Amino acid sequence: MIEVMSTTITPQSQVPRGADRRQRSDNVTVDRRTQERRTESAPKAKESAPSDTTNISTEAQMLSEQPQNQSAPLAARGQLQTTLNNLLQTSDVTTSGVGASAGAIAGAVAGAALGGAAANHAPVKAQGNPAANPAPPDTTRSDDWNQRQAKYQERAKEMKSVVNTKNDTLRNLKITQDYSKLSNEMREMLGSDSGANWPTFATWASRQAGETIRQEDLGTTAKVGKNVVDTASQLPFVGPLLAPVKAGSDLYDASSDQVAKGNRKVYKEIAPQFARFIETFKGDKAPDAEKLKKFQEGFKSGDASAGGQEGLKKAFDNYYKAMFEKDPDKKKELMFLANGQIGGHEQTRLQPEIEGALPYGTRGLATDWMMKLGLPDGRGGVKPVSLGDDVPAFNNRRAPKELVNLENPDAAGMVKRWDRSPNSLQGSGAKDWTNMRDRMNYILDLFRSRHDDPALFQDPFTPKQTKDIIANRIPNLAA
């Protein structure tokens, strides 16, 4: 603690050499704890203490009147006087309690400089008004945010080029490959114990969509027959005879177009949000409420049926919670909930395309006999399952142990809303794929039962096929 005993300096020319040092400082003393001044030479006199402005002004005046102290550098003396004069111009100096503190600091600086100390003391700041001396803004957080968003913008450009790919087949292959990339990035970010995420399942749904787009799900024989009918129907005399068959062939073409349209539509809206989530939060070690709030501002308000993205926003909130959740049961429930919320948003968006792909009168039959999903077998192959059949059990159980009894109220509520048989896979098969409840019933059972299937992270294409896709070439998919 530094104490200043005098605020009135007696000129050195009036003080005899060797005189008692107290003679210079027996006029006024300052009690730093109470900020009171008293006159020691006349203890009984009750005089008003001079204002802080007067005290500092006196110091400045007396300093200028003193003979030059040869031991103190001239630069130090000049800086001292400037400091004292600046204090006189600071409005807070005259504030009760503040001026005494500022005067004490000024006196300390003066004493140090007159004693020969270096004149490099930091400028004195007013202590009573933070607004007068605001702290410099912390740009670390904003810089981090801007850098991360710049990386996202680079990724968004890549995704836009995928969306703008003209060829339906090549675009679908790129979408499928990018879903696989997002799936692995999410698992790396959220932890290997997080299980499957929405892009994990989207990878295989998109791969299956590609078969419909290419009409490979017709089978080789049917596809050859369709080509014959399409060609023969152009002949003037044969066309009318083949009209009913040609109508069936046109139905396949319409389905192919609608599936390609839906595949592009979902990827365009949802995939960039996953990329934004990854670039914004990857590497974070602890939750950051301010950062999450800024991320949430990137979603449109409103329900999916009206063009809003509230479902997506809730889903990514749950992915964010899962990122820092340590309890394995709670973590997987949050993941399952987020997957289902995005599934609900996706299926709402796809309703027009699904109805267009399956015209009325063909929906039940098409769901039972035509609609399939290829699931990875863990050995590089794919095993097709019918969407009209019940979801096959994985490892002889309906769900991983963490998802058998749902304690998360939102996850339990989601299952109650959509799942006709929440504690069993029986009855999970779809009867009419154009029915939203039918689709969500199947999808939630699929998400829940296969949540920790490691085969889902299998590459959807061979290394050679992947290389061709990256090079904008349609690979040999039969290899």
Coordinates of C-alpha atoms in Angstrom, one line a residue:
M1 CA 0.0 0.0 0.0
I2 CA 1.3 3.5 -0.9
E3 CA 0.4 6.4 1.3
V4 CA 0.9 10.1 0.5
M5 CA 1.5 12.1 3.6
S6 CA 1.5 15.5 2.1
T7 CA -0.6 17.3 -0.4
T8 CA 1.1 20.7 0.1
I9 CA 4.8 20.9 -0.8
T10 CA 6.9 23.6 0.8
P11 CA 9.5 25.1 -1.6
Q12 CA 12.9 23.6 -0.9
S13 CA 14.5 27.1 -0.8
Q14 CA 12.6 27.8 2.5
V15 CA 13.6 24.6 4.2
P16 CA 17.0 24.6 5.9
R17 CA 19.3 21.8 4.9
G18 CA 19.2 19.1 7.6
A19 CA 15.9 20.3 9.1
D20 CA 13.5 17.7 10.4
R21 CA 11.8 16.1 7.3
R22 CA 8.5 16.4 9.1
Q23 CA 8.7 20.1 8.8
R24 CA 7.8 19.7 5.1
S25 CA 4.8 17.5 5.8
D26 CA 3.3 18.7 9.1
N27 CA 0.6 20.9 7.5
V28 CA -2.0 18.4 6.1
T29 CA -2.1 14.6 6.4
V30 CA -4.5 12.2 4.6
D31 CA -6.0 9.1 6.2
R32 CA -6.3 6.9 3.1
R33 CA -8.8 4.6 4.8
T34 CA -11.3 7.4 5.5
Q35 CA -10.1 9.9 2.9
E36 CA -10.1 12.6 5.6
R37 CA -7.6 15.4 5.9
R38 CA -6.5 17.0 9.1
T39 CA -4.0 19.7 10.2
E40 CA -1.5 18.3 12.6
S41 CA 0.0 21.7 13.6
A42 CA -3.4 22.9 14.7
P43 CA -5.3 19.8 15.9
K44 CA -8.1 21.9 17.5
A45 CA -8.9 24.0 14.5
K46 CA -11.7 22.7 12.4
E47 CA -10.9 23.8 8.9
S48 CA -12.4 22.5 5.8
A49 CA -10.1 20.2 3.8
P50 CA -9.2 21.7 0.4
S51 CA -10.8 20.0 -2.6
D52 CA -8.9 17.4 -4.5
T53 CA -8.8 19.8 -7.5
T54 CA -7.1 22.3 -5.3
N55 CA -4.7 19.7 -3.9
I56 CA -3.6 18.5 -7.3
S57 CA -3.4 22.0 -8.7
T58 CA -1.2 22.9 -5.8
E59 CA 1.0 20.0 -6.5
A60 CA 1.3 20.9 -10.1
Q61 CA 2.0 24.6 -9.3
M62 CA 4.6 23.8 -6.6
L63 CA 6.2 21.3 -8.8
S64 CA 6.7 23.9 -11.4
E65 CA 8.1 26.4 -8.8
Q66 CA 10.7 24.0 -7.3
P67 CA 14.3 24.2 -8.4
Q68 CA 15.2 21.5 -10.8
N69 CA 16.2 18.3 -9.0
Q70 CA 19.4 17.3 -10.8
S71 CA 18.8 13.7 -10.0
A72 CA 15.4 13.5 -11.7
P73 CA 15.4 13.4 -15.5
L74 CA 13.8 16.3 -17.1
A75 CA 11.5 14.0 -19.1
A76 CA 10.2 12.5 -15.9
R77 CA 9.3 15.9 -14.5
G78 CA 7.6 16.9 -17.7
Q79 CA 5.5 13.7 -17.8
L80 CA 4.6 14.2 -14.1
Q81 CA 3.3 17.7 -14.6
T82 CA 1.3 16.5 -17.7
T83 CA -0.2 13.7 -15.7
L84 CA -1.2 16.1 -12.9
N85 CA -2.7 18.6 -15.3
N86 CA -4.7 15.8 -17.1
L87 CA -6.1 14.8 -13.7
L88 CA -7.4 18.3 -13.3
Q89 CA -9.4 18.0 -16.5
T90 CA -10.9 14.6 -15.5
S91 CA -14.4 15.2 -14.3
D92 CA -14.3 12.2 -11.9
V93 CA -11.3 13.7 -9.9
T94 CA -13.7 16.0 -8.0
T95 CA -16.0 13.1 -7.1
S96 CA -16.0 12.2 -3.4
G97 CA -13.5 9.5 -2.6
V98 CA -12.2 9.3 -6.2
G99 CA -10.1 12.5 -6.2
A100 CA -8.3 11.4 -3.1
S101 CA -7.4 8.1 -4.7
A102 CA -6.3 9.9 -7.9
G103 CA -4.3 12.4 -5.9
A104 CA -2.6 9.6 -4.0
I105 CA -1.6 8.0 -7.2
A106 CA -0.4 11.3 -8.6
G107 CA 1.6 11.9 -5.5
A108 CA 3.2 8.5 -5.7
V109 CA 4.2 9.1 -9.2
A110 CA 5.6 12.5 -8.3
G111 CA 7.6 11.0 -5.5
A112 CA 9.0 8.2 -7.6
A113 CA 10.0 10.6 -10.4
L114 CA 11.5 13.2 -8.1
G115 CA 13.6 10.4 -6.6
G116 CA 15.0 9.6 -10.0
A117 CA 12.7 6.7 -11.1
A118 CA 12.0 6.2 -14.8
A119 CA 9.2 8.3 -16.1
N120 CA 7.3 5.5 -17.7
H121 CA 4.4 5.1 -15.3
A122 CA 1.1 4.1 -17.0
P123 CA -1.4 6.9 -17.4
V124 CA -3.7 7.4 -14.4
K125 CA -7.3 6.4 -15.1
A126 CA -10.4 7.6 -13.4
Q127 CA -11.6 4.9 -11.1
G128 CA -15.2 5.8 -10.5
N129 CA -16.7 5.8 -13.9
P130 CA -16.2 2.6 -16.0
A131 CA -17.9 4.2 -19.0
A132 CA -15.1 6.8 -19.1
N133 CA -12.5 4.0 -19.5
P134 CA -14.3 1.1 -21.2
A135 CA -12.4 -2.2 -21.5
P136 CA -11.3 -3.0 -25.0
P137 CA -13.7 -5.3 -26.8
D138 CA -12.9 -9.1 -26.7
T139 CA -12.8 -10.0 -30.4
T140 CA -11.7 -13.6 -29.8
R141 CA -15.2 -15.1 -29.9
S142 CA -16.3 -13.1 -32.9
D143 CA -13.2 -14.0 -34.8
D144 CA -13.7 -17.7 -34.1
W145 CA -17.4 -17.4 -35.2
N146 CA -16.4 -15.6 -38.4
Q147 CA -13.7 -18.1 -39.3
R148 CA -16.0 -21.0 -38.7
Q149 CA -18.8 -19.5 -40.8
A150 CA -16.3 -18.8 -43.6
K151 CA -15.4 -22.5 -43.6
Y152 CA -19.1 -23.3 -43.8
Q153 CA -19.5 -21.0 -46.7
E154 CA -16.8 -22.9 -48.6
R155 CA -18.7 -26.2 -47.9
A156 CA -22.0 -24.6 -48.8
K157 CA -20.6 -23.8 -52.3
E158 CA -19.6 -27.4 -52.8
M159 CA -23.1 -28.5 -51.8
K160 CA -24.7 -26.0 -54.2
S161 CA -22.7 -27.5 -57.0
V162 CA -24.1 -30.9 -56.1
V163 CA -27.7 -29.5 -56.1
N164 CA -27.1 -27.9 -59.5
T165 CA -25.8 -31.1 -61.2
K166 CA -28.1 -31.5 -64.2
N167 CA -27.9 -35.3 -64.6
D168 CA -30.3 -36.9 -62.2
T169 CA -28.2 -40.1 -61.8
L170 CA -24.9 -38.3 -61.2
R171 CA -26.6 -35.8 -58.8
N172 CA -28.0 -38.7 -56.8
L173 CA -24.7 -40.4 -56.6
K174 CA -23.1 -37.2 -55.3
I175 CA -25.8 -36.7 -52.7
T176 CA -25.4 -40.2 -51.5
Q177 CA -21.7 -39.8 -51.2
D178 CA -22.0 -36.5 -49.3
Y179 CA -24.6 -37.9 -46.9
S180 CA -22.0 -40.6 -46.0
K181 CA -19.4 -37.9 -45.4
L182 CA -21.7 -36.0 -43.1
S183 CA -22.6 -39.1 -41.3
N184 CA -18.9 -39.9 -40.4
E185 CA -18.2 -36.2 -39.5
M186 CA -21.2 -36.2 -37.1
R187 CA -20.0 -39.5 -35.5
E188 CA -16.5 -38.1 -35.1
M189 CA -17.8 -34.9 -33.6
L190 CA -20.5 -36.4 -31.2
G191 CA -18.5 -39.5 -30.3
S192 CA -18.4 -43.1 -31.4
D193 CA -20.9 -44.0 -28.7
S194 CA -23.5 -41.6 -30.2
G195 CA -24.8 -44.2 -32.6
A196 CA -26.4 -43.5 -36.0
N197 CA -27.4 -39.9 -37.0
W198 CA -29.9 -38.8 -39.6
P199 CA -27.3 -38.6 -42.5
T200 CA -26.4 -42.2 -41.7
F201 CA -29.8 -43.4 -42.6
A202 CA -30.2 -40.9 -45.4
T203 CA -27.1 -42.4 -47.1
W204 CA -28.9 -45.7 -47.6
A205 CA -32.3 -44.1 -48.4
S206 CA -30.6 -42.0 -51.1
R207 CA -28.7 -45.0 -52.5
Q208 CA -32.1 -46.8 -52.8
A209 CA -33.6 -43.7 -54.4
G210 CA -30.8 -43.9 -57.0
E211 CA -32.0 -47.3 -58.1
T212 CA -35.5 -46.0 -58.6
I213 CA -34.2 -43.0 -60.5
R214 CA -32.2 -45.3 -62.8
Q215 CA -35.2 -47.7 -62.8
E216 CA -33.0 -50.5 -61.7
D217 CA -35.5 -51.7 -59.1
L218 CA -37.6 -53.0 -62.1
G219 CA -35.3 -55.8 -62.5
T220 CA -33.3 -56.5 -65.7
T221 CA -36.1 -58.4 -67.5
A222 CA -38.8 -55.8 -66.7
K223 CA -36.5 -53.0 -67.7
V224 CA -35.8 -54.6 -71.1
G225 CA -39.5 -55.1 -71.6
K226 CA -40.2 -51.5 -70.7
N227 CA -37.7 -50.3 -73.3
V228 CA -39.4 -52.5 -75.9
V229 CA -42.9 -51.2 -75.1
D230 CA -41.6 -47.6 -75.1
T231 CA -40.1 -48.1 -78.6
A232 CA -43.0 -50.1 -80.1
S233 CA -45.6 -47.6 -78.8
Q234 CA -44.2 -45.0 -81.2
L235 CA -45.3 -47.1 -84.2
P236 CA -48.6 -45.9 -85.8
F237 CA -50.5 -49.2 -85.8
V238 CA -49.0 -50.8 -82.7
G239 CA -49.2 -47.8 -80.4
P240 CA -52.9 -48.0 -79.7
L241 CA -52.7 -51.7 -78.9
L242 CA -49.9 -51.1 -76.4
A243 CA -51.6 -48.1 -74.7
P244 CA -52.5 -49.8 -71.4
V245 CA -49.0 -51.2 -71.1
K246 CA -47.5 -47.9 -72.1
A247 CA -49.4 -46.3 -69.2
G248 CA -47.7 -48.6 -66.8
S249 CA -44.4 -47.8 -68.3
D250 CA -45.1 -44.0 -68.0
L251 CA -45.9 -44.6 -64.4
Y252 CA -42.3 -45.8 -63.8
D253 CA -41.0 -42.7 -65.6
A254 CA -43.1 -40.5 -63.4
S255 CA -41.9 -42.3 -60.3
S256 CA -38.3 -41.9 -61.4
D257 CA -38.8 -38.1 -61.9
Q258 CA -40.5 -37.6 -58.6
V259 CA -37.9 -39.5 -56.6
A260 CA -35.1 -37.5 -58.3
K261 CA -36.9 -34.3 -57.4
G262 CA -37.5 -35.4 -53.8
N263 CA -33.9 -36.5 -53.4
R264 CA -32.6 -33.1 -54.5
K265 CA -35.2 -31.2 -52.5
V266 CA -34.3 -32.9 -49.1
Y267 CA -30.6 -32.7 -49.6
K268 CA -30.8 -29.0 -50.6
E269 CA -32.6 -28.0 -47.4
I270 CA -31.2 -30.4 -44.7
A271 CA -27.6 -31.3 -45.7
P272 CA -26.3 -27.7 -45.4
Q273 CA -27.7 -27.4 -41.9
F274 CA -25.6 -30.4 -40.9
A275 CA -22.5 -28.9 -42.5
R276 CA -23.2 -25.6 -40.7
F277 CA -23.6 -27.5 -37.4
I278 CA -20.3 -29.3 -37.9
E279 CA -18.3 -26.3 -38.9
T280 CA -19.8 -24.2 -36.0
F281 CA -19.3 -26.6 -33.1
K282 CA -16.6 -29.2 -34.0
G283 CA -13.8 -29.3 -31.5
D284 CA -15.8 -27.5 -28.8
K285 CA -15.2 -28.9 -25.3
A286 CA -18.0 -27.2 -23.4
P287 CA -21.5 -25.8 -24.2
D288 CA -21.6 -22.2 -25.3
A289 CA -25.1 -20.7 -24.9
E290 CA -24.3 -17.5 -26.9
K291 CA -22.8 -19.5 -29.8
L292 CA -25.8 -21.9 -29.8
K293 CA -28.2 -19.0 -29.9
K294 CA -26.4 -17.5 -33.0
F295 CA -26.6 -20.9 -34.7
Q296 CA -30.3 -21.2 -34.0
E297 CA -30.9 -17.9 -35.8
G298 CA -30.2 -19.8 -39.1
F299 CA -33.5 -21.6 -39.0
K300 CA -36.8 -20.3 -40.4
S301 CA -39.6 -20.0 -37.8
G302 CA -42.8 -22.0 -38.3
D303 CA -43.9 -25.6 -39.0
A304 CA -42.5 -27.7 -41.9
S305 CA -45.9 -27.8 -43.5
A306 CA -45.8 -24.0 -43.8
G307 CA -42.2 -23.8 -45.0
G308 CA -40.8 -23.3 -41.5
Q309 CA -37.9 -25.2 -39.8
E310 CA -38.9 -25.4 -36.2
G311 CA -38.5 -29.2 -36.3
L312 CA -34.9 -28.9 -37.6
K313 CA -34.1 -26.3 -35.0
K314 CA -35.3 -28.7 -32.2
A315 CA -33.4 -31.6 -33.7
F316 CA -30.1 -29.7 -33.8
D317 CA -30.7 -28.5 -30.2
N318 CA -30.8 -32.2 -29.2
Y319 CA -27.7 -33.1 -31.3
Y320 CA -26.0 -30.3 -29.4
K321 CA -27.1 -31.6 -26.0
A322 CA -25.9 -35.1 -27.1
M323 CA -22.5 -33.7 -28.0
F324 CA -21.8 -33.0 -24.3
E325 CA -23.9 -35.6 -22.6
K326 CA -21.9 -38.2 -20.6
D327 CA -24.7 -40.6 -19.7
P328 CA -24.9 -43.2 -22.5
D329 CA -28.6 -43.8 -22.1
K330 CA -29.5 -40.1 -22.2
K331 CA -27.0 -39.5 -25.1
K332 CA -28.6 -42.2 -27.3
E333 CA -32.1 -41.1 -26.5
L334 CA -31.2 -37.5 -27.6
M335 CA -29.8 -38.9 -30.8
F336 CA -32.8 -41.0 -31.5
L337 CA -35.1 -38.0 -30.8
A338 CA -33.1 -35.7 -33.1
N339 CA -33.1 -38.3 -35.9
G340 CA -36.9 -38.7 -35.6
Q341 CA -37.5 -35.0 -35.6
I342 CA -35.6 -34.5 -38.8
G343 CA -37.3 -37.6 -40.2
G344 CA -40.7 -36.0 -39.5
H345 CA -39.6 -32.7 -41.1
E346 CA -38.2 -34.6 -44.2
Q347 CA -41.3 -36.7 -44.7
T348 CA -43.6 -33.6 -44.4
R349 CA -41.5 -31.9 -47.1
L350 CA -41.6 -35.0 -49.3
Q351 CA -45.4 -35.5 -49.2
P352 CA -46.1 -34.0 -52.7
E353 CA -43.3 -36.0 -54.4
I354 CA -44.3 -39.3 -52.8
E355 CA -47.9 -38.8 -53.9
G356 CA -46.7 -38.0 -57.4
A357 CA -44.5 -41.1 -57.5
L358 CA -47.4 -43.4 -56.4
P359 CA -50.6 -42.4 -58.2
Y360 CA -53.9 -43.3 -56.5
G361 CA -55.0 -46.9 -57.1
T362 CA -51.5 -48.3 -57.2
R363 CA -50.2 -47.3 -53.7
G364 CA -51.0 -50.4 -51.7
L365 CA -49.7 -52.8 -54.3
A366 CA -46.6 -50.7 -54.9
T367 CA -45.8 -50.5 -51.2
D368 CA -46.1 -54.3 -50.8
W369 CA -44.3 -55.4 -53.9
M370 CA -42.1 -52.7 -55.2
M371 CA -40.9 -50.4 -52.5
K372 CA -37.6 -51.6 -50.9
L373 CA -34.7 -50.3 -48.9
G374 CA -31.2 -51.7 -49.2
L375 CA -29.5 -51.9 -45.9
P376 CA -25.7 -52.7 -45.6
D377 CA -24.8 -56.1 -44.4
G378 CA -21.4 -55.2 -42.8
R379 CA -19.4 -57.1 -45.5
G380 CA -19.6 -54.5 -48.2
G381 CA -22.9 -55.8 -49.6
V382 CA -26.5 -54.6 -49.4
K383 CA -29.5 -56.6 -48.4
P384 CA -32.9 -55.3 -49.6
V385 CA -35.9 -55.2 -47.2
S386 CA -39.5 -54.6 -48.2
L387 CA -41.1 -51.5 -46.8
G388 CA -44.4 -53.4 -46.7
D389 CA -42.9 -56.0 -44.3
D390 CA -42.1 -55.4 -40.6
V391 CA -38.7 -53.9 -39.8
P392 CA -36.4 -56.9 -39.3
A393 CA -34.9 -57.3 -35.8
F394 CA -31.2 -56.5 -35.5
N395 CA -29.2 -58.9 -33.4
N396 CA -32.4 -60.6 -32.3
R397 CA -33.7 -57.6 -30.5
R398 CA -36.1 -54.7 -31.2
A399 CA -33.8 -51.9 -29.9
P400 CA -30.5 -51.4 -28.2
K401 CA -30.7 -51.5 -24.4
E402 CA -30.4 -47.7 -24.1
L403 CA -33.5 -47.2 -26.2
V404 CA -35.8 -50.0 -24.9
N405 CA -37.3 -47.8 -22.1
L406 CA -37.4 -44.2 -23.2
E407 CA -37.0 -41.8 -20.2
N408 CA -36.7 -38.7 -22.3
P409 CA -40.2 -37.3 -22.4
D410 CA -39.9 -35.8 -25.9
A411 CA -38.6 -39.1 -27.3
A412 CA -41.3 -41.0 -25.6
G413 CA -43.9 -38.5 -26.9
M414 CA -42.6 -38.8 -30.4
V415 CA -42.9 -42.6 -30.3
K416 CA -46.4 -42.4 -28.8
R417 CA -47.5 -40.1 -31.6
W418 CA -46.3 -42.1 -34.6
D419 CA -45.6 -45.7 -33.6
R420 CA -48.6 -48.1 -33.7
S421 CA -46.7 -50.7 -31.6
P422 CA -44.1 -48.8 -29.6
N423 CA -42.8 -51.9 -27.7
S424 CA -42.7 -54.3 -30.7
L425 CA -41.6 -54.4 -34.3
Q426 CA -44.8 -56.3 -35.2
G427 CA -47.1 -54.1 -37.2
S428 CA -44.2 -51.8 -38.3
G429 CA -44.6 -52.6 -42.0
A430 CA -46.2 -49.9 -44.1
K431 CA -49.5 -50.4 -45.9
D432 CA -49.6 -47.2 -48.0
W433 CA -46.3 -45.3 -48.3
T434 CA -48.2 -42.1 -49.3
N435 CA -49.7 -42.0 -45.8
M436 CA -47.5 -39.9 -43.4
R437 CA -48.4 -42.0 -40.3
D438 CA -47.6 -45.2 -42.1
R439 CA -44.2 -43.9 -43.2
M440 CA -43.3 -42.5 -39.8
N441 CA -44.4 -45.7 -38.1
Y442 CA -41.9 -47.6 -40.2
I443 CA -39.1 -45.0 -40.0
L444 CA -39.1 -44.7 -36.2
D445 CA -38.9 -48.5 -35.8
L446 CA -36.1 -48.6 -38.3
F447 CA -34.2 -45.7 -36.6
R448 CA -34.7 -47.3 -33.1
S449 CA -33.8 -50.9 -33.9
R450 CA -30.7 -50.1 -36.0
H451 CA -29.4 -47.2 -34.0
D452 CA -26.1 -48.9 -33.0
D453 CA -25.7 -51.0 -36.2
P454 CA -22.0 -50.4 -37.2
A455 CA -22.7 -51.5 -40.7
L456 CA -24.6 -48.3 -41.4
F457 CA -21.3 -46.5 -41.5
Q458 CA -20.1 -48.7 -44.4
D459 CA -19.2 -46.9 -47.6
P460 CA -22.1 -46.9 -50.0
F461 CA -19.8 -47.3 -53.0
T462 CA -16.6 -49.0 -53.8
P463 CA -13.3 -47.0 -53.9
K464 CA -13.3 -47.1 -57.7
Q465 CA -16.9 -45.9 -57.9
T466 CA -16.3 -43.1 -55.4
K467 CA -13.3 -41.9 -57.4
D468 CA -15.5 -41.7 -60.5
I469 CA -18.2 -39.8 -58.7
I470 CA -15.8 -37.2 -57.4
A471 CA -14.5 -36.8 -60.9
N472 CA -18.1 -36.1 -62.2
R473 CA -18.4 -39.5 -63.9
I474 CA -21.1 -42.0 -63.6
P475 CA -19.3 -45.2 -62.5
N476 CA -20.1 -48.8 -63.3
L477 CA -22.5 -49.5 -60.5
A478 CA -22.7 -53.2 -61.3
A479 CA -19.1 -53.7 -60.4

